[in-house]
């Protein structure tokens, strides 16, 4: 611990003089090229996010969303929430978010991607600033935004199926946005200074946990593993003055998540869903299911660990670690200076990394166990269900990179540090450029589908208005999305929901008419 304490140097008085961080000139030398790289790199992930958000205008309903549209049209958002609770799955919070974007029809689906991108980027940017403040450090201007945007880009676009991760609202609400919203519960901690503000932050943690528990089972599992891990490490990571408050915040989050999960699991909709799944699969905790889940998770892990684009999170973390320096307290005033003092203690990197890896592995396996009864061995191809714990993986990689960068910066090697910064910048550029190509191809596919979907939508509406009761429907698949009459057996689902949406008695397969 004594050796690690040097990782956070705080100015102190010695012999009547203010003592600054050692080798300040060298640190300025290292930060200068990183400022240059921030200006060069920052437009790349932001451009990717901007382009991806613009492509959201080509999203059109498919799969489950065909069933949400007529329900919200006829019964409103409250009707969809009630249907989720009593019939479908018990996810009350999920039904609320789905109802909000479904209320506007296809237009809501088109706006979902840009709105969720802004929300995710904003949350991760705020969390990056919170962590810097908690460690008593500052970073060059623009670097926290670069870290947040790179993490967001890697999280959304390094996945095997970006459409289901980012553009399919029904999936993104449950598995992509949910873990980011869980991170958002920590943002009030940034301004919690007074006793009343701290009580409000604890209340927010509880309420956010309740909402998360009714939003996504997998994201709730991640929270129920991460928060106890933080509690176990709180004695060695939090300063004494905030330790009790940090533990209260974690316990409130745990209590809220457990409460929301209990509401979900005891709902009629959840019981119906378990009965539907149980009729075709083994019990979740049966030995065969647990072993199958383990095999599936190991295969998923192999895919994730060999996806080199995740190195972008490590690289941007190294840039952060190389350039972050202790926050200057001189001249801040008593109150502000006290607030800016570190609340996170220097901790052994091996302990932090080991705890992070173990937490990721446990959450990944448990999420696979939950998803296995529905997908069986096909869970290895249902990459959208990985996102609940993949955000933790990306953040862990970024944290490892920051620890490596900080360790390298303390080595008093200015030129090698500048070379390391250039190498990390090259990795970030390579990742952004590589991710741009499949995104462009996906955008082309989305545009083609949108044009065909709009033509068919106009035809179905026009003929339905003229009195037609049965009409042919042409499949418009994209990125493995379910469509009416899909698959070798031409299963009809969700043909009934499509018919309801257009107020028809039924639709027929255009391939056979």
Tab-separated table of C-alpha atoms in Angstrom:
chain	number	residue	atom	x	y	z
A	1	UNK	CA	0.000	0.000	0.000
A	2	UNK	CA	2.856	2.349	0.743
A	3	UNK	CA	4.308	1.790	-2.684
A	4	UNK	CA	0.947	2.340	-4.333
A	5	UNK	CA	0.396	5.597	-2.474
A	6	UNK	CA	2.742	7.358	-4.819
A	7	UNK	CA	0.222	6.907	-7.625
A	8	UNK	CA	-1.819	9.852	-6.322
A	9	UNK	CA	0.438	12.701	-5.343
A	10	UNK	CA	-1.270	15.521	-3.427
A	11	UNK	CA	0.462	18.852	-2.813
A	12	UNK	CA	1.429	19.255	0.832
A	13	UNK	CA	3.274	21.700	3.011
A	14	UNK	CA	6.863	20.899	3.874
A	15	UNK	CA	9.281	23.384	5.468
A	16	UNK	CA	6.819	26.204	4.766
A	17	UNK	CA	6.770	25.609	1.012
A	18	UNK	CA	4.207	24.010	-1.243
A	19	UNK	CA	5.419	20.730	-2.648
A	20	UNK	CA	4.228	19.874	-6.162
A	21	UNK	CA	4.158	16.549	-7.964
A	22	UNK	CA	7.669	15.439	-8.786
A	23	UNK	CA	9.138	16.063	-12.223
A	24	UNK	CA	6.428	18.507	-13.269
A	25	UNK	CA	8.361	19.579	-16.351
A	26	UNK	CA	8.544	16.005	-17.586
A	27	UNK	CA	4.806	15.545	-17.003
A	28	UNK	CA	4.081	18.670	-19.044
A	29	UNK	CA	6.275	17.236	-21.784
A	30	UNK	CA	4.233	14.022	-21.782
A	31	UNK	CA	0.846	15.790	-21.685
A	32	UNK	CA	1.663	18.077	-24.617
A	33	UNK	CA	1.665	15.344	-27.316
A	34	UNK	CA	-1.424	13.781	-25.733
A	35	UNK	CA	-3.238	17.100	-26.134
A	36	UNK	CA	-2.282	16.941	-29.804
A	37	UNK	CA	-3.544	13.368	-30.112
A	38	UNK	CA	-6.817	14.304	-28.420
A	39	UNK	CA	-7.452	16.937	-31.098
A	40	UNK	CA	-6.599	14.420	-33.828
A	41	UNK	CA	-8.524	11.463	-32.416
A	42	UNK	CA	-11.659	13.023	-30.952
A	43	UNK	CA	-13.408	13.641	-34.309
A	44	UNK	CA	-13.110	9.951	-35.269
A	45	UNK	CA	-15.380	8.271	-32.674
A	46	UNK	CA	-17.690	11.278	-32.683
A	47	UNK	CA	-18.007	11.017	-36.462
A	48	UNK	CA	-18.781	7.302	-36.150
A	49	UNK	CA	-21.468	7.979	-33.578
A	50	UNK	CA	-22.872	10.831	-35.653
A	51	UNK	CA	-23.001	8.688	-38.788
A	52	UNK	CA	-24.547	5.762	-36.933
A	53	UNK	CA	-27.166	8.073	-35.423
A	54	UNK	CA	-28.003	9.500	-38.844
A	55	UNK	CA	-28.427	5.971	-40.214
A	56	UNK	CA	-31.051	5.459	-37.522
A	57	UNK	CA	-33.419	7.273	-39.883
A	58	UNK	CA	-33.522	4.065	-41.948
A	59	UNK	CA	-34.765	1.886	-39.082
A	60	UNK	CA	-38.177	0.332	-39.618
A	61	UNK	CA	-40.205	-1.947	-37.279
A	62	UNK	CA	-39.607	-5.692	-37.277
A	63	UNK	CA	-39.922	-8.739	-35.012
A	64	UNK	CA	-41.482	-7.941	-31.604
A	65	UNK	CA	-42.130	-4.325	-32.557
A	66	UNK	CA	-44.944	-5.383	-34.887
A	67	UNK	CA	-46.764	-6.527	-31.739
A	68	UNK	CA	-45.990	-3.386	-29.737
A	69	UNK	CA	-47.363	-0.996	-32.372
A	70	UNK	CA	-51.057	-2.060	-32.327
A	71	UNK	CA	-51.048	-2.437	-28.536
A	72	UNK	CA	-49.821	1.115	-27.938
A	73	UNK	CA	-52.100	2.469	-30.682
A	74	UNK	CA	-55.188	0.905	-29.162
A	75	UNK	CA	-54.410	0.982	-25.427
A	76	UNK	CA	-51.653	3.563	-24.968
A	77	UNK	CA	-48.373	3.200	-23.105
A	78	UNK	CA	-50.151	2.094	-19.932
A	79	UNK	CA	-51.790	-0.721	-21.902
A	80	UNK	CA	-48.392	-1.991	-23.057
A	81	UNK	CA	-46.988	-1.780	-19.518
A	82	UNK	CA	-49.967	-3.762	-18.231
A	83	UNK	CA	-49.545	-6.342	-20.996
A	84	UNK	CA	-45.860	-6.750	-20.156
A	85	UNK	CA	-46.670	-7.211	-16.459
A	86	UNK	CA	-49.636	-9.545	-16.773
A	87	UNK	CA	-48.943	-11.489	-19.974
A	88	UNK	CA	-45.529	-11.161	-21.625
A	89	UNK	CA	-42.566	-11.045	-19.221
A	90	UNK	CA	-43.182	-8.858	-16.184
A	91	UNK	CA	-40.737	-6.136	-17.294
A	92	UNK	CA	-42.667	-3.044	-16.231
A	93	UNK	CA	-39.755	-0.640	-16.736
A	94	UNK	CA	-39.048	-2.208	-20.095
A	95	UNK	CA	-42.655	-1.749	-21.147
A	96	UNK	CA	-42.504	1.934	-20.202
A	97	UNK	CA	-39.424	2.642	-22.347
A	98	UNK	CA	-40.764	0.560	-25.237
A	99	UNK	CA	-44.057	2.420	-25.042
A	100	UNK	CA	-42.308	5.797	-25.157
A	101	UNK	CA	-40.636	5.158	-28.507
A	102	UNK	CA	-43.553	3.128	-29.912
A	103	UNK	CA	-46.054	5.896	-29.215
A	104	UNK	CA	-44.789	7.787	-32.286
A	105	UNK	CA	-44.983	4.714	-34.524
A	106	UNK	CA	-42.151	4.100	-36.999
A	107	UNK	CA	-40.868	7.626	-36.358
A	108	UNK	CA	-40.083	6.680	-32.770
A	109	UNK	CA	-38.028	3.749	-34.000
A	110	UNK	CA	-36.022	6.080	-36.224
A	111	UNK	CA	-35.250	8.489	-33.382
A	112	UNK	CA	-34.298	5.761	-30.933
A	113	UNK	CA	-30.717	5.328	-32.192
A	114	UNK	CA	-29.676	9.025	-32.082
A	115	UNK	CA	-31.364	9.634	-28.736
A	116	UNK	CA	-29.857	6.534	-27.132
A	117	UNK	CA	-26.412	7.395	-28.573
A	118	UNK	CA	-26.538	10.846	-26.975
A	119	UNK	CA	-27.721	9.383	-23.671
A	120	UNK	CA	-25.026	6.697	-23.595
A	121	UNK	CA	-22.257	9.099	-24.560
A	122	UNK	CA	-23.422	11.654	-22.000
A	123	UNK	CA	-23.607	9.089	-19.200
A	124	UNK	CA	-20.169	7.610	-19.902
A	125	UNK	CA	-18.671	11.099	-20.235
A	126	UNK	CA	-20.119	12.075	-16.860
A	127	UNK	CA	-18.919	8.821	-15.258
A	128	UNK	CA	-15.393	9.411	-16.620
A	129	UNK	CA	-15.373	12.860	-15.051
A	130	UNK	CA	-16.696	11.396	-11.811
A	131	UNK	CA	-13.879	8.833	-11.631
A	132	UNK	CA	-11.255	11.500	-12.327
A	133	UNK	CA	-12.668	13.668	-9.562
A	134	UNK	CA	-12.889	10.716	-7.175
A	135	UNK	CA	-9.197	9.960	-7.677
A	136	UNK	CA	-8.272	13.624	-7.295
A	137	UNK	CA	-6.885	13.901	-10.813
A	138	UNK	CA	-7.379	16.026	-13.908
A	139	UNK	CA	-6.917	15.199	-17.592
A	140	UNK	CA	-6.210	17.372	-20.648
A	141	UNK	CA	-9.254	19.112	-22.064
A	142	UNK	CA	-11.240	16.842	-24.347
A	143	UNK	CA	-9.653	13.599	-23.131
A	144	UNK	CA	-12.624	12.531	-20.938
A	145	UNK	CA	-14.891	12.993	-23.971
A	146	UNK	CA	-12.457	10.977	-26.102
A	147	UNK	CA	-12.487	8.194	-23.514
A	148	UNK	CA	-16.290	8.171	-23.320
A	149	UNK	CA	-16.806	8.289	-27.095
A	150	UNK	CA	-14.243	5.547	-27.753
A	151	UNK	CA	-15.802	3.293	-25.110
A	152	UNK	CA	-19.245	3.960	-26.604
A	153	UNK	CA	-18.075	3.201	-30.152
A	154	UNK	CA	-16.330	-0.021	-29.158
A	155	UNK	CA	-19.295	-1.139	-27.061
A	156	UNK	CA	-21.822	-0.534	-29.842
A	157	UNK	CA	-19.946	-1.448	-33.007
A	158	UNK	CA	-17.412	-4.156	-32.084
A	159	UNK	CA	-20.290	-6.535	-31.439
A	160	UNK	CA	-21.069	-9.318	-33.951
A	161	UNK	CA	-24.485	-7.782	-34.699
A	162	UNK	CA	-24.588	-3.995	-34.507
A	163	UNK	CA	-28.176	-3.849	-35.773
A	164	UNK	CA	-29.548	-5.830	-32.845
A	165	UNK	CA	-27.246	-4.041	-30.415
A	166	UNK	CA	-27.938	-0.460	-31.459
A	167	UNK	CA	-30.728	-0.165	-34.027
A	168	UNK	CA	-33.300	-2.678	-32.819
A	169	UNK	CA	-35.021	-0.699	-30.050
A	170	UNK	CA	-36.691	-3.706	-28.410
A	171	UNK	CA	-33.299	-5.341	-27.870
A	172	UNK	CA	-31.330	-2.164	-27.144
A	173	UNK	CA	-33.695	-1.154	-24.334
A	174	UNK	CA	-33.168	-4.493	-22.583
A	175	UNK	CA	-29.490	-5.198	-23.193
A	176	UNK	CA	-27.673	-2.077	-24.448
A	177	UNK	CA	-29.229	0.934	-22.761
A	178	UNK	CA	-29.964	-0.908	-19.495
A	179	UNK	CA	-26.328	-1.308	-18.295
A	180	UNK	CA	-25.576	2.304	-19.249
A	181	UNK	CA	-28.565	3.530	-17.248
A	182	UNK	CA	-27.227	1.530	-14.308
A	183	UNK	CA	-23.993	3.541	-14.579
A	184	UNK	CA	-26.057	6.750	-14.619
A	185	UNK	CA	-27.149	6.070	-11.045
A	186	UNK	CA	-23.617	7.029	-9.937
A	187	UNK	CA	-23.697	10.499	-11.515
A	188	UNK	CA	-25.393	12.247	-8.530
A	189	UNK	CA	-22.341	11.282	-6.456
A	190	UNK	CA	-20.406	13.999	-8.295
A	191	UNK	CA	-22.374	16.749	-6.568
A	192	UNK	CA	-23.144	15.020	-3.257
A	193	UNK	CA	-21.382	17.198	-0.681
A	194	UNK	CA	-23.999	18.101	1.940
A	195	UNK	CA	-25.856	15.567	4.042
A	196	UNK	CA	-29.076	16.274	2.147
A	197	UNK	CA	-27.384	15.807	-1.241
A	198	UNK	CA	-25.857	12.513	-0.092
A	199	UNK	CA	-29.253	11.292	1.102
A	200	UNK	CA	-30.698	12.223	-2.294
A	201	UNK	CA	-27.929	10.284	-4.081
A	202	UNK	CA	-28.668	7.222	-1.942
A	203	UNK	CA	-32.371	7.553	-2.755
A	204	UNK	CA	-31.554	7.810	-6.463
A	205	UNK	CA	-29.499	4.607	-6.192
A	206	UNK	CA	-32.466	2.796	-4.653
A	207	UNK	CA	-34.972	4.073	-7.217
A	208	UNK	CA	-32.602	3.364	-10.105
A	209	UNK	CA	-32.171	-0.174	-8.776
A	210	UNK	CA	-35.934	-0.649	-8.628
A	211	UNK	CA	-36.279	0.491	-12.222
A	212	UNK	CA	-33.359	-1.635	-13.392
A	213	UNK	CA	-34.870	-4.700	-11.728
A	214	UNK	CA	-37.996	-4.338	-13.878
A	215	UNK	CA	-36.049	-3.426	-17.017
A	216	UNK	CA	-33.644	-6.307	-17.636
A	217	UNK	CA	-32.911	-9.509	-15.740
A	218	UNK	CA	-29.368	-9.716	-17.117
A	219	UNK	CA	-28.472	-6.106	-16.294
A	220	UNK	CA	-29.888	-6.648	-12.802
A	221	UNK	CA	-27.627	-9.687	-12.342
A	222	UNK	CA	-24.623	-7.561	-13.299
A	223	UNK	CA	-25.601	-4.939	-10.714
A	224	UNK	CA	-26.203	-7.601	-8.057
A	225	UNK	CA	-22.651	-8.890	-8.586
A	226	UNK	CA	-20.805	-5.587	-9.104
A	227	UNK	CA	-22.221	-3.802	-6.047
A	228	UNK	CA	-21.228	-6.548	-3.550
A	229	UNK	CA	-17.764	-6.553	-5.129
A	230	UNK	CA	-17.508	-2.812	-4.486
A	231	UNK	CA	-18.669	-3.364	-0.914
A	232	UNK	CA	-15.990	-6.003	-0.343
A	233	UNK	CA	-13.277	-3.684	-1.646
A	234	UNK	CA	-14.618	-0.547	0.031
A	235	UNK	CA	-12.259	-0.852	3.008
A	236	UNK	CA	-9.192	-0.604	0.798
A	237	UNK	CA	-10.478	1.689	-1.945
A	238	UNK	CA	-12.535	4.447	-0.289
A	239	UNK	CA	-11.193	7.165	1.970
A	240	UNK	CA	-12.338	6.874	5.588
A	241	UNK	CA	-14.429	10.042	5.437
A	242	UNK	CA	-16.656	8.668	2.641
A	243	UNK	CA	-16.495	4.949	3.335
A	244	UNK	CA	-19.728	4.799	5.309
A	245	UNK	CA	-21.554	6.837	2.672
A	246	UNK	CA	-20.203	4.689	-0.182
A	247	UNK	CA	-21.378	1.547	1.551
A	248	UNK	CA	-24.825	3.051	2.140
A	249	UNK	CA	-25.044	3.956	-1.549
A	250	UNK	CA	-24.102	0.414	-2.601
A	251	UNK	CA	-26.571	-1.143	-0.173
A	252	UNK	CA	-29.331	1.143	-1.447
A	253	UNK	CA	-28.573	0.095	-5.015
A	254	UNK	CA	-28.617	-3.556	-3.998
A	255	UNK	CA	-31.900	-3.178	-2.129
A	256	UNK	CA	-33.522	-1.352	-5.046
A	257	UNK	CA	-32.344	-3.871	-7.637
A	258	UNK	CA	-33.485	-6.781	-5.474
A	259	UNK	CA	-36.878	-5.116	-4.983
A	260	UNK	CA	-37.369	-4.518	-8.700
A	261	UNK	CA	-36.235	-8.034	-9.544
A	262	UNK	CA	-38.682	-9.452	-7.001
A	263	UNK	CA	-41.520	-7.461	-8.580
A	264	UNK	CA	-40.554	-8.851	-11.972
A	265	UNK	CA	-40.135	-12.477	-10.905
A	266	UNK	CA	-43.455	-12.592	-9.028
A	267	UNK	CA	-45.443	-10.998	-11.875
A	268	UNK	CA	-47.990	-13.017	-13.871
A	269	UNK	CA	-46.114	-12.153	-17.053
A	270	UNK	CA	-42.868	-13.620	-15.738
A	271	UNK	CA	-44.667	-16.809	-14.698
A	272	UNK	CA	-46.217	-17.062	-18.164
A	273	UNK	CA	-42.814	-16.590	-19.774
A	274	UNK	CA	-41.206	-19.253	-17.591
A	275	UNK	CA	-43.991	-21.673	-18.445
A	276	UNK	CA	-43.554	-21.023	-22.163
A	277	UNK	CA	-39.805	-21.537	-21.941
A	278	UNK	CA	-40.052	-24.484	-19.564
A	279	UNK	CA	-42.240	-26.403	-21.977
A	280	UNK	CA	-39.308	-26.651	-24.403
A	281	UNK	CA	-36.162	-26.500	-22.253
A	282	UNK	CA	-34.741	-27.901	-19.060
A	283	UNK	CA	-34.925	-26.024	-15.784
A	284	UNK	CA	-32.507	-23.127	-15.473
A	285	UNK	CA	-30.554	-24.615	-12.567
A	286	UNK	CA	-30.551	-28.217	-13.760
A	287	UNK	CA	-27.022	-29.681	-14.041
A	288	UNK	CA	-27.340	-30.109	-17.804
A	289	UNK	CA	-28.432	-26.497	-18.233
A	290	UNK	CA	-25.598	-25.200	-16.023
A	291	UNK	CA	-23.036	-27.250	-17.922
A	292	UNK	CA	-24.484	-26.158	-21.249
A	293	UNK	CA	-24.377	-22.559	-20.093
A	294	UNK	CA	-20.715	-22.963	-19.148
A	295	UNK	CA	-19.828	-24.375	-22.554
A	296	UNK	CA	-21.741	-21.582	-24.250
A	297	UNK	CA	-20.086	-18.885	-22.135
A	298	UNK	CA	-16.629	-20.265	-22.872
A	299	UNK	CA	-17.430	-20.063	-26.584
A	300	UNK	CA	-18.730	-16.515	-26.156
A	301	UNK	CA	-15.605	-15.649	-24.191
A	302	UNK	CA	-13.458	-16.966	-27.019
A	303	UNK	CA	-15.240	-14.675	-29.469
A	304	UNK	CA	-14.960	-11.641	-27.200
A	305	UNK	CA	-11.300	-12.132	-26.323
A	306	UNK	CA	-10.324	-12.498	-29.976
A	307	UNK	CA	-12.155	-9.344	-31.091
A	308	UNK	CA	-9.159	-7.051	-31.444
A	309	UNK	CA	-11.253	-3.871	-31.741
A	310	UNK	CA	-11.707	-3.930	-27.974
A	311	UNK	CA	-8.053	-2.872	-27.781
A	312	UNK	CA	-9.337	0.613	-28.511
A	313	UNK	CA	-10.627	0.771	-24.926
A	314	UNK	CA	-7.210	-0.254	-23.594
A	315	UNK	CA	-5.429	2.296	-25.788
A	316	UNK	CA	-7.599	5.228	-24.764
A	317	UNK	CA	-7.224	4.148	-21.122
A	318	UNK	CA	-3.431	4.277	-21.484
A	319	UNK	CA	-3.710	7.827	-22.844
A	320	UNK	CA	-5.777	8.753	-19.803
A	321	UNK	CA	-3.297	7.169	-17.401
A	322	UNK	CA	-0.302	8.812	-19.066
A	323	UNK	CA	-1.716	12.319	-18.864
A	324	UNK	CA	-3.832	12.419	-15.694
A	325	UNK	CA	-2.198	14.435	-12.915
A	326	UNK	CA	-3.054	15.334	-9.349
A	327	UNK	CA	-5.661	18.054	-8.984
A	328	UNK	CA	-4.185	21.309	-7.645
A	329	UNK	CA	-5.943	22.428	-4.477
A	330	UNK	CA	-4.141	25.695	-4.026
A	331	UNK	CA	-6.420	28.661	-4.393
A	332	UNK	CA	-9.621	26.639	-4.518
A	333	UNK	CA	-10.870	27.744	-1.161
A	334	UNK	CA	-11.548	25.633	1.862
A	335	UNK	CA	-14.877	24.253	0.804
A	336	UNK	CA	-13.997	23.540	-2.770
A	337	UNK	CA	-10.591	22.195	-1.902
A	338	UNK	CA	-12.108	19.727	0.528
A	339	UNK	CA	-14.584	18.616	-2.104
A	340	UNK	CA	-11.864	18.023	-4.665
A	341	UNK	CA	-9.740	15.836	-2.374
A	342	UNK	CA	-9.540	12.208	-3.541
A	343	UNK	CA	-12.162	9.849	-2.177
A	344	UNK	CA	-10.592	6.756	-3.755
A	345	UNK	CA	-7.427	5.476	-2.123
A	346	UNK	CA	-4.436	4.220	-4.109
A	347	UNK	CA	-4.954	0.477	-4.338
A	348	UNK	CA	-2.828	-2.394	-5.523
A	349	UNK	CA	-3.423	-2.679	-9.281
A	350	UNK	CA	-3.223	-6.474	-9.152
A	351	UNK	CA	-6.069	-6.539	-6.623
A	352	UNK	CA	-8.259	-4.203	-8.688
A	353	UNK	CA	-7.641	-5.999	-11.956
A	354	UNK	CA	-8.151	-9.439	-10.411
A	355	UNK	CA	-11.417	-8.338	-8.804
A	356	UNK	CA	-12.569	-6.812	-12.085
A	357	UNK	CA	-11.784	-9.944	-14.103
A	358	UNK	CA	-13.509	-12.194	-11.579
A	359	UNK	CA	-16.575	-9.947	-11.529
A	360	UNK	CA	-16.763	-9.957	-15.325
A	361	UNK	CA	-16.476	-13.739	-15.522
A	362	UNK	CA	-19.137	-14.288	-12.854
A	363	UNK	CA	-21.588	-11.831	-14.407
A	364	UNK	CA	-20.988	-13.222	-17.899
A	365	UNK	CA	-21.658	-16.788	-16.806
A	366	UNK	CA	-24.759	-15.881	-14.785
A	367	UNK	CA	-26.208	-13.887	-17.671
A	368	UNK	CA	-25.620	-16.889	-19.931
A	369	UNK	CA	-27.402	-19.114	-17.397
A	370	UNK	CA	-30.407	-16.793	-17.521
A	371	UNK	CA	-30.507	-16.678	-21.314
A	372	UNK	CA	-29.823	-20.381	-21.845
A	373	UNK	CA	-33.387	-21.683	-21.206
A	374	UNK	CA	-34.706	-19.441	-23.993
A	375	UNK	CA	-31.950	-19.934	-26.580
A	376	UNK	CA	-30.324	-23.225	-25.606
A	377	UNK	CA	-27.045	-23.762	-27.440
A	378	UNK	CA	-28.049	-20.916	-29.785
A	379	UNK	CA	-27.207	-18.439	-27.025
A	380	UNK	CA	-23.713	-18.226	-28.515
A	381	UNK	CA	-25.269	-16.564	-31.556
A	382	UNK	CA	-27.586	-14.251	-29.601
A	383	UNK	CA	-24.906	-11.582	-29.240
A	384	UNK	CA	-27.394	-8.929	-28.138
A	385	UNK	CA	-27.718	-10.730	-24.785
A	386	UNK	CA	-23.973	-10.335	-24.210
A	387	UNK	CA	-24.177	-6.550	-23.965
A	388	UNK	CA	-25.328	-6.505	-20.355
A	389	UNK	CA	-21.877	-7.655	-19.251
A	390	UNK	CA	-19.849	-6.492	-22.264
A	391	UNK	CA	-20.077	-2.890	-21.061
A	392	UNK	CA	-18.396	-4.060	-17.854
A	393	UNK	CA	-15.739	-5.766	-20.007
A	394	UNK	CA	-15.053	-2.605	-22.032
A	395	UNK	CA	-14.872	-0.455	-18.890
A	396	UNK	CA	-12.524	-3.009	-17.324
A	397	UNK	CA	-10.239	-2.820	-20.361
A	398	UNK	CA	-10.246	0.954	-20.173
A	399	UNK	CA	-9.380	0.786	-16.460
A	400	UNK	CA	-6.540	-1.654	-17.099
A	401	UNK	CA	-5.225	0.710	-19.744
A	402	UNK	CA	-5.368	3.636	-17.310
A	403	UNK	CA	-3.410	1.664	-14.694
A	404	UNK	CA	-0.803	0.711	-17.290
A	405	UNK	CA	-0.523	4.299	-18.468
A	406	UNK	CA	-0.146	5.598	-14.923
A	407	UNK	CA	2.524	3.013	-14.132
A	408	UNK	CA	4.397	3.947	-17.311
A	409	UNK	CA	4.124	7.673	-16.523
A	410	UNK	CA	5.697	7.119	-13.087
A	411	UNK	CA	8.688	5.478	-14.759
A	412	UNK	CA	10.248	8.891	-15.524
A	413	UNK	CA	10.720	8.107	-19.203
A	414	UNK	CA	9.501	11.115	-21.183
A	415	UNK	CA	10.386	10.028	-24.714
A	416	UNK	CA	9.128	6.437	-24.314
A	417	UNK	CA	5.887	7.847	-22.864
A	418	UNK	CA	5.443	10.056	-25.913
A	419	UNK	CA	6.073	7.062	-28.173
A	420	UNK	CA	3.560	5.020	-26.172
A	421	UNK	CA	0.990	7.784	-26.617
A	422	UNK	CA	1.580	7.749	-30.379
A	423	UNK	CA	1.208	3.958	-30.498
A	424	UNK	CA	-2.068	4.131	-28.541
A	425	UNK	CA	-3.327	6.861	-30.849
A	426	UNK	CA	-2.546	4.618	-33.820
A	427	UNK	CA	-4.571	1.789	-32.245
A	428	UNK	CA	-7.530	4.108	-31.660
A	429	UNK	CA	-7.398	5.288	-35.275
A	430	UNK	CA	-7.159	1.724	-36.591
A	431	UNK	CA	-10.163	0.662	-34.507
A	432	UNK	CA	-12.318	3.583	-35.672
A	433	UNK	CA	-11.424	3.091	-39.333
A	434	UNK	CA	-12.026	-0.655	-39.176
A	435	UNK	CA	-15.426	-0.245	-37.509
A	436	UNK	CA	-16.475	2.307	-40.136
A	437	UNK	CA	-16.548	-0.219	-43.011
A	438	UNK	CA	-19.122	-2.699	-41.629
A	439	UNK	CA	-21.167	0.249	-40.389
A	440	UNK	CA	-21.253	1.640	-43.930
A	441	UNK	CA	-22.380	-1.718	-45.343
A	442	UNK	CA	-25.050	-2.019	-42.670
A	443	UNK	CA	-26.223	1.492	-43.502
A	444	UNK	CA	-26.623	0.509	-47.158
A	445	UNK	CA	-28.662	-2.559	-46.186
A	446	UNK	CA	-30.830	-0.457	-43.885
A	447	UNK	CA	-31.490	2.113	-46.618
A	448	UNK	CA	-32.527	-0.573	-49.108
A	449	UNK	CA	-34.838	-2.205	-46.564
A	450	UNK	CA	-36.342	1.159	-45.574
A	451	UNK	CA	-37.241	1.953	-49.206
A	452	UNK	CA	-38.894	-1.431	-49.682
A	453	UNK	CA	-40.605	-1.250	-46.293
A	454	UNK	CA	-42.078	2.174	-47.068
A	455	UNK	CA	-43.430	1.014	-50.432
A	456	UNK	CA	-45.019	-2.063	-48.879
A	457	UNK	CA	-46.381	-0.036	-45.962
A	458	UNK	CA	-48.079	2.364	-48.378
A	459	UNK	CA	-49.540	-0.526	-50.369
A	460	UNK	CA	-50.904	-2.327	-47.305
A	461	UNK	CA	-52.418	0.832	-45.847
A	462	UNK	CA	-54.000	1.835	-49.146
A	463	UNK	CA	-55.542	-1.556	-49.855
A	464	UNK	CA	-56.702	-1.981	-46.254
A	465	UNK	CA	-58.442	1.397	-46.465
A	466	UNK	CA	-60.184	0.196	-49.632
A	467	UNK	CA	-61.667	-2.763	-47.750
A	468	UNK	CA	-59.168	-5.555	-48.282
A	469	UNK	CA	-59.104	-8.067	-45.410
A	470	UNK	CA	-56.345	-10.464	-46.513
A	471	UNK	CA	-53.155	-9.189	-48.176
A	472	UNK	CA	-49.776	-10.670	-49.142
A	473	UNK	CA	-46.705	-9.590	-47.191
A	474	UNK	CA	-43.150	-9.715	-48.599
A	475	UNK	CA	-40.428	-10.520	-46.072
A	476	UNK	CA	-37.854	-7.775	-45.496
A	477	UNK	CA	-35.149	-9.375	-43.335
A	478	UNK	CA	-32.012	-7.610	-42.109
A	479	UNK	CA	-29.197	-8.768	-39.803
A	480	UNK	CA	-31.008	-11.941	-38.784
A	481	UNK	CA	-34.162	-10.143	-37.628
A	482	UNK	CA	-37.345	-12.207	-37.421
A	483	UNK	CA	-39.951	-11.490	-40.083
A	484	UNK	CA	-43.345	-13.040	-40.818
A	485	UNK	CA	-42.983	-16.410	-42.553
A	486	UNK	CA	-39.270	-16.619	-41.806
A	487	UNK	CA	-37.064	-19.690	-41.705
A	488	UNK	CA	-37.100	-22.961	-43.633
A	489	UNK	CA	-40.474	-23.898	-42.158
A	490	UNK	CA	-41.858	-20.428	-42.874
A	491	UNK	CA	-43.122	-19.910	-39.342
A	492	UNK	CA	-45.901	-17.293	-39.355
A	493	UNK	CA	-44.811	-15.232	-36.307
A	494	UNK	CA	-45.243	-12.253	-36.109
A	495	UNK	CA	-47.724	-12.325	-38.971
A	496	UNK	CA	-50.703	-11.886	-36.625
A	497	UNK	CA	-49.243	-8.680	-35.197
A	498	UNK	CA	-48.584	-7.315	-38.701
A	499	UNK	CA	-52.232	-7.980	-39.581
A	500	UNK	CA	-53.358	-6.195	-36.402
A	501	UNK	CA	-51.155	-3.211	-37.234
A	502	UNK	CA	-52.795	-2.786	-40.647
A	503	UNK	CA	-56.256	-3.730	-39.328
A	504	UNK	CA	-56.431	-6.854	-41.506
A	505	UNK	CA	-57.817	-10.279	-40.743
A	506	UNK	CA	-54.552	-11.883	-41.753
A	507	UNK	CA	-51.586	-11.604	-44.094
A	508	UNK	CA	-50.229	-14.264	-46.409
A	509	UNK	CA	-46.725	-15.109	-47.530
A	510	UNK	CA	-46.024	-13.184	-50.749
A	511	UNK	CA	-43.699	-15.986	-51.852
A	512	UNK	CA	-46.640	-18.410	-52.155
A	513	UNK	CA	-49.301	-16.093	-53.568
